[in-house]
Amino acid sequence: GSQNLLGMQGLVRNGIANPALQWETSKKLNGGLDIAFWNERLSIGLDVYSAKTENMLVYKELPSATGFKTMLTNAGSMQNTGWEATVNARVVNAPKVKWDLGFNVSNYKNRIISVPGGQFTTEYAAATILTANGRPANQFYGYATNGVYASDAEAATDGLRKMNADGSFSAFKGGDVRFIDMNNDGEINADDRRVIGDPNPDWTGGITNRVLWNRFELNALITFSKGNDVYNYLRYRLESLSGLENQLESVNNRWRADGQLTNTPKATWGDPMGNARFSDRWIEDGSYLRLRTVSLQYYIPIQNGILKNATIYATGHNLLTLTKYKGYDPEFSATTSVFAQGIDTGLDPLFKSVTLGVRIGL
């Protein structure tokens, strides 16, 4: 790669080659069962799978004497297991009324078997992502908090401090975030980080409905996710209270006077105490229940030779979402990378839409 040194251009090595690199090896096992009853009015399906990846491509840290930070190796392994169950039934099968109901739910588990050094971290959007042996590959790794110090006296009782860039120490005071000292050494630093969230859901699934009555047809799809955490990067930027950026209206609740009880820290230029650092303040429950699509159709009776059929319809998308998440939408990630799942950087949310139309067949 090119590099500038004192106004002179030159080429330097970007990395160390590894001639021993090889393809990753993946072993997969999948089993399924499908059962139908009562002339297929009720059907049940179950799928289970297991996939183990060996010789997984990972970066290994190198000694500083090499002049490089990492080198690509095949020193990793990982396993994924999961299952999915589906149930479909014709609940009503009368001549003029038919009702089909479907339900599916799935669960998966990801586990790192081995990586160089036992663990490594990845940085993205001010977040730290932990990959460690025995854990899922993409857990949020940061500081645990317990509110905001209401007064200088309350902060002095805990006696916590942080190290500054020049090696000196500063004590936490009223209006600062109360960080949890995990190792009880009296100092808040990187050693106090722990897993504060997991973007992998416990359950995902959907519910389908189809109702036919005379010439009317109603279809609806409901999707859900349970147990996944979301890192609200927008809140991190708009509630940090440390610069000139515009802030959310919620910062009006910030700490301003000794003895004030609030969950929002004080405004401090440059954030010298790190109140806005990556912590569970920015981790939210991303569970949701969403009306993905709903449509109503009416089949117009046709009694002439010009038209074969005609239908009037109305279709809605994303009309209703039930969630505790404070952002625009809990159902997306910043990139497709495994290390950016569950991170909301402010991408366009899924929008609501309603379509009215007429379909004519000649």
XYZ file of C-alpha atoms in Angstrom:
362
model
C 0.000 0.000 0.000
C 1.037 3.606 -0.550
C 2.204 5.799 2.319
C 3.317 9.404 2.732
C 6.407 10.129 4.869
C 7.659 13.719 5.148
C 6.181 14.566 1.765
C 7.653 11.549 -0.001
C 5.500 8.779 -1.442
C 6.430 5.147 -1.047
C 5.115 1.606 -0.789
C 4.920 -0.434 2.394
C 3.692 -3.911 3.143
C 0.054 -4.047 4.218
C 0.179 -7.484 5.778
C 1.828 -10.853 6.093
C 0.850 -13.618 3.694
C -0.057 -17.025 5.047
C 0.702 -19.748 2.457
C -0.909 -22.369 4.722
C -4.424 -20.879 4.278
C -7.079 -23.316 3.095
C -10.815 -23.480 2.570
C -13.066 -23.593 5.596
C -14.575 -27.032 6.276
C -18.274 -27.271 7.068
C -20.130 -30.398 8.188
C -23.922 -30.210 8.184
C -26.684 -32.514 9.341
C -30.365 -31.804 8.721
C -33.428 -33.828 9.610
C -37.075 -33.189 8.889
C -40.499 -34.653 9.591
C -43.811 -33.788 7.886
C -47.130 -35.250 9.053
C -50.650 -34.617 7.734
C -54.021 -35.580 9.268
C -57.700 -35.554 8.261
C -57.165 -35.370 4.509
C -54.402 -32.791 5.045
C -56.640 -30.363 6.917
C -53.918 -30.385 9.581
C -50.212 -30.610 8.732
C -47.210 -30.427 11.039
C -43.578 -30.006 10.068
C -40.382 -30.104 12.114
C -36.826 -29.451 10.933
C -33.648 -29.674 13.012
C -30.126 -28.945 11.879
C -26.543 -28.814 13.055
C -23.588 -27.263 11.229
C -19.990 -27.258 12.409
C -17.342 -25.115 10.725
C -13.664 -25.968 11.164
C -10.578 -24.278 9.729
C -12.591 -21.074 10.101
C -10.872 -17.960 8.795
C -9.987 -15.648 11.691
C -7.348 -13.012 12.346
C -4.617 -13.910 14.817
C -2.812 -11.187 16.760
C 0.910 -10.940 16.076
C 3.791 -9.774 18.281
C 4.463 -6.045 17.916
C 8.016 -6.832 16.708
C 6.561 -8.031 13.384
C 5.277 -4.552 12.599
C 1.785 -5.902 11.953
C -1.244 -6.332 14.184
C -2.863 -9.459 12.767
C -2.530 -12.259 10.232
C -5.288 -14.322 8.610
C -5.300 -17.978 9.745
C -7.542 -21.070 9.817
C -7.412 -21.237 13.606
C -11.142 -20.961 14.350
C -14.129 -23.273 14.680
C -17.826 -22.643 15.283
C -21.085 -24.576 15.581
C -24.679 -23.637 14.728
C -27.723 -25.620 15.809
C -31.402 -24.893 15.462
C -34.913 -26.063 14.706
C -38.110 -24.848 13.081
C -41.670 -26.052 13.622
C -44.693 -25.290 11.451
C -48.397 -26.003 11.877
C -50.985 -25.383 9.164
C -54.683 -26.093 9.580
C -57.974 -25.507 7.799
C -59.966 -24.447 10.833
C -63.262 -23.951 8.966
C -64.145 -25.817 5.775
C -67.803 -24.904 5.145
C -69.121 -24.458 1.581
C -69.246 -20.656 1.861
C -66.620 -20.062 4.556
C -63.055 -21.336 4.661
C -60.369 -20.365 7.175
C -56.730 -21.422 6.882
C -54.428 -20.740 9.823
C -50.664 -21.261 9.902
C -47.997 -20.818 12.555
C -44.224 -21.240 12.464
C -41.535 -20.711 15.091
C -37.791 -21.224 14.970
C -34.792 -21.073 17.256
C -31.070 -21.193 16.596
C -27.918 -21.223 18.713
C -24.493 -20.092 17.603
C -21.402 -21.063 19.611
C -17.733 -20.312 19.093
C -15.693 -23.441 19.749
C -12.231 -21.926 19.408
C -10.510 -18.728 18.225
C -6.885 -17.622 18.694
C -6.292 -16.375 22.213
C -9.696 -17.580 23.367
C -11.445 -14.347 22.376
C -11.190 -11.135 20.355
C -13.208 -7.947 19.996
C -14.414 -6.013 16.975
C -15.291 -2.315 16.898
C -18.248 -0.972 14.926
C -20.246 2.255 15.352
C -18.648 2.945 18.758
C -19.720 -0.535 19.891
C -17.476 -3.393 20.986
C -18.470 -6.841 19.719
C -17.120 -9.854 21.618
C -16.248 -13.188 20.039
C -15.140 -15.680 22.699
C -14.893 -19.423 23.151
C -18.145 -20.934 24.359
C -20.206 -17.846 23.478
C -22.202 -16.634 20.469
C -20.107 -14.865 17.847
C -21.503 -11.357 18.129
C -22.391 -10.277 21.660
C -22.377 -6.644 22.795
C -19.458 -6.067 25.164
C -19.466 -2.921 27.274
C -20.034 -1.326 30.662
C -22.900 -2.027 33.067
C -24.586 0.975 34.671
C -26.861 1.655 37.624
C -28.335 5.077 37.062
C -26.800 8.516 37.642
C -25.161 9.917 40.783
C -27.594 12.359 42.350
C -24.908 14.293 44.270
C -21.173 14.660 44.786
C -21.561 13.042 48.210
C -23.216 9.972 46.717
C -20.422 9.635 44.151
C -17.780 10.068 46.866
C -19.326 7.166 48.792
C -18.519 4.815 45.915
C -15.095 6.434 45.491
C -14.753 5.448 41.818
C -12.340 7.156 39.422
C -11.071 6.970 35.859
C -7.614 7.433 34.378
C -7.053 10.406 32.076
C -4.885 10.455 28.967
C -1.972 12.053 30.886
C -1.993 9.336 33.557
C -3.784 11.370 36.213
C -7.106 10.323 37.749
C -10.512 12.030 37.947
C -13.206 11.081 40.446
C -16.829 10.609 39.431
C -19.162 13.290 40.738
C -22.822 14.175 40.834
C -24.435 13.934 37.400
C -22.021 11.266 36.169
C -23.189 7.798 35.193
C -22.830 5.215 37.949
C -20.762 2.500 36.249
C -20.430 -0.913 37.874
C -16.910 -1.697 39.094
C -16.849 -5.375 38.098
C -13.413 -6.185 39.569
C -13.742 -3.906 42.627
C -10.439 -2.090 42.061
C -11.953 1.378 42.462
C -11.246 2.300 38.831
C -13.567 2.201 35.827
C -11.596 0.908 32.849
C -11.722 -1.718 30.106
C -11.385 -4.504 32.689
C -14.921 -3.694 33.899
C -16.580 -4.551 30.587
C -18.924 -7.525 30.324
C -21.561 -8.905 27.967
C -24.415 -6.390 28.011
C -26.583 -7.667 25.175
C -27.147 -10.323 22.538
C -28.623 -9.489 19.102
C -29.564 -13.137 18.520
C -33.283 -13.703 19.207
C -34.625 -16.513 21.359
C -37.565 -17.033 19.009
C -38.623 -15.878 15.561
C -41.708 -16.833 13.604
C -44.902 -15.865 11.906
C -48.671 -16.360 11.778
C -50.632 -16.593 8.532
C -54.388 -16.242 8.078
C -56.543 -16.761 4.983
C -60.331 -16.394 5.161
C -62.707 -16.957 2.217
C -66.333 -15.876 2.502
C -68.519 -15.817 -0.573
C -66.544 -13.578 -2.963
C -64.357 -11.973 -0.296
C -60.831 -13.108 0.603
C -58.799 -11.813 3.562
C -55.078 -12.584 3.956
C -52.822 -11.502 6.820
C -49.218 -12.203 7.796
C -47.908 -11.457 11.293
C -44.213 -11.825 12.133
C -42.487 -11.692 15.501
C -39.123 -11.814 17.224
C -38.490 -12.372 20.917
C -35.392 -11.934 23.059
C -33.062 -10.007 20.715
C -31.218 -6.885 21.855
C -30.612 -3.790 19.718
C -27.831 -1.217 20.071
C -29.506 2.154 19.499
C -26.635 4.059 17.876
C -28.927 7.017 17.130
C -29.578 7.508 20.837
C -25.855 7.224 21.492
C -25.269 10.144 19.120
C -28.310 12.189 20.117
C -28.153 11.770 23.908
C -24.397 11.924 24.510
C -24.554 15.578 25.702
C -20.890 16.165 24.886
C -20.682 18.257 21.714
C -22.434 20.662 19.378
C -24.713 18.083 17.754
C -28.458 18.455 17.999
C -29.905 16.305 20.788
C -33.190 14.567 21.469
C -35.879 16.194 23.561
C -35.254 13.553 26.242
C -32.026 15.332 27.299
C -34.198 18.000 28.930
C -34.318 15.493 31.785
C -30.528 15.664 32.273
C -28.881 16.194 35.673
C -28.463 19.897 36.470
C -28.305 20.353 40.246
C -26.942 18.551 43.308
C -29.541 16.114 44.644
C -31.523 15.813 41.422
C -32.799 12.310 40.674
C -32.693 11.416 36.991
C -31.504 8.697 34.628
C -29.807 11.122 32.198
C -26.298 12.393 33.049
C -25.162 15.995 32.952
C -23.979 17.782 29.820
C -20.176 18.031 29.730
C -18.093 19.277 26.809
C -15.975 16.458 25.382
C -17.392 13.922 27.858
C -14.244 13.777 30.067
C -15.678 11.065 32.351
C -16.861 8.845 29.498
C -20.536 8.969 30.447
C -21.496 8.237 26.808
C -19.155 5.242 26.432
C -20.596 1.988 25.091
C -22.747 0.674 27.922
C -26.117 -0.895 28.612
C -27.602 2.631 28.437
C -27.773 2.178 24.670
C -28.950 -1.459 24.619
C -32.698 -1.972 24.212
C -35.106 -4.868 23.852
C -35.652 -5.427 20.116
C -38.588 -7.838 20.450
C -41.551 -7.012 18.248
C -44.869 -8.206 16.860
C -45.617 -6.816 13.384
C -48.569 -6.932 11.021
C -46.401 -7.465 7.969
C -49.096 -7.587 5.291
C -52.871 -7.608 5.184
C -55.037 -7.680 2.062
C -58.746 -7.771 1.303
C -60.022 -8.836 -2.107
C -63.458 -8.968 -3.699
C -63.975 -11.116 -6.783
C -66.478 -9.346 -9.033
C -68.913 -11.705 -10.748
C -68.429 -11.537 -14.539
C -71.135 -12.596 -16.999
C -69.881 -11.460 -20.401
C -67.457 -12.790 -22.963
C -65.044 -9.827 -22.895
C -63.760 -10.130 -19.324
C -62.680 -13.399 -17.758
C -62.376 -12.069 -14.197
C -62.088 -8.866 -12.174
C -60.929 -8.215 -8.616
C -60.970 -5.159 -6.368
C -58.297 -5.253 -3.663
C -56.670 -3.269 -0.854
C -53.257 -4.239 0.525
C -51.396 -2.811 3.501
C -47.760 -3.335 4.526
C -46.267 -2.781 8.001
C -49.396 -1.083 9.290
C -48.864 -2.008 12.944
C -45.762 -2.825 15.000
C -45.852 -3.554 18.729
C -42.449 -3.084 20.376
C -40.736 -1.417 23.328
C -37.832 -0.305 21.161
C -37.418 3.496 21.142
C -35.925 3.738 17.644
C -37.666 3.842 14.306
C -37.580 0.116 13.632
C -36.168 -2.872 15.572
C -36.006 -5.131 12.517
C -32.769 -4.349 10.700
C -29.008 -4.268 11.120
C -26.392 -1.831 9.855
C -24.745 -4.372 7.497
C -24.940 -8.053 6.620
C -21.750 -8.698 8.606
C -22.120 -10.986 11.602
C -20.360 -8.297 13.662
C -22.998 -5.641 12.953
C -26.197 -7.508 13.731
C -28.681 -5.656 15.914
C -27.001 -2.267 15.413
C -29.353 0.584 14.465
C -27.329 3.300 12.718
C -30.371 5.126 11.381
C -31.107 3.330 8.136
C -34.478 3.907 6.520
C -37.091 1.956 8.495
C -39.702 -0.276 6.915
C -42.430 2.139 5.882
C -46.184 1.803 6.018
C -48.051 1.610 2.726
C -51.583 0.998 1.463
C -52.338 -0.002 -2.118
C -55.791 0.121 -3.711
C -56.319 -1.483 -7.080
C -58.402 -3.293 -9.619
C -57.177 -6.416 -11.404
C -58.878 -7.298 -14.704
C -58.352 -10.480 -16.681
C -59.156 -10.406 -20.416
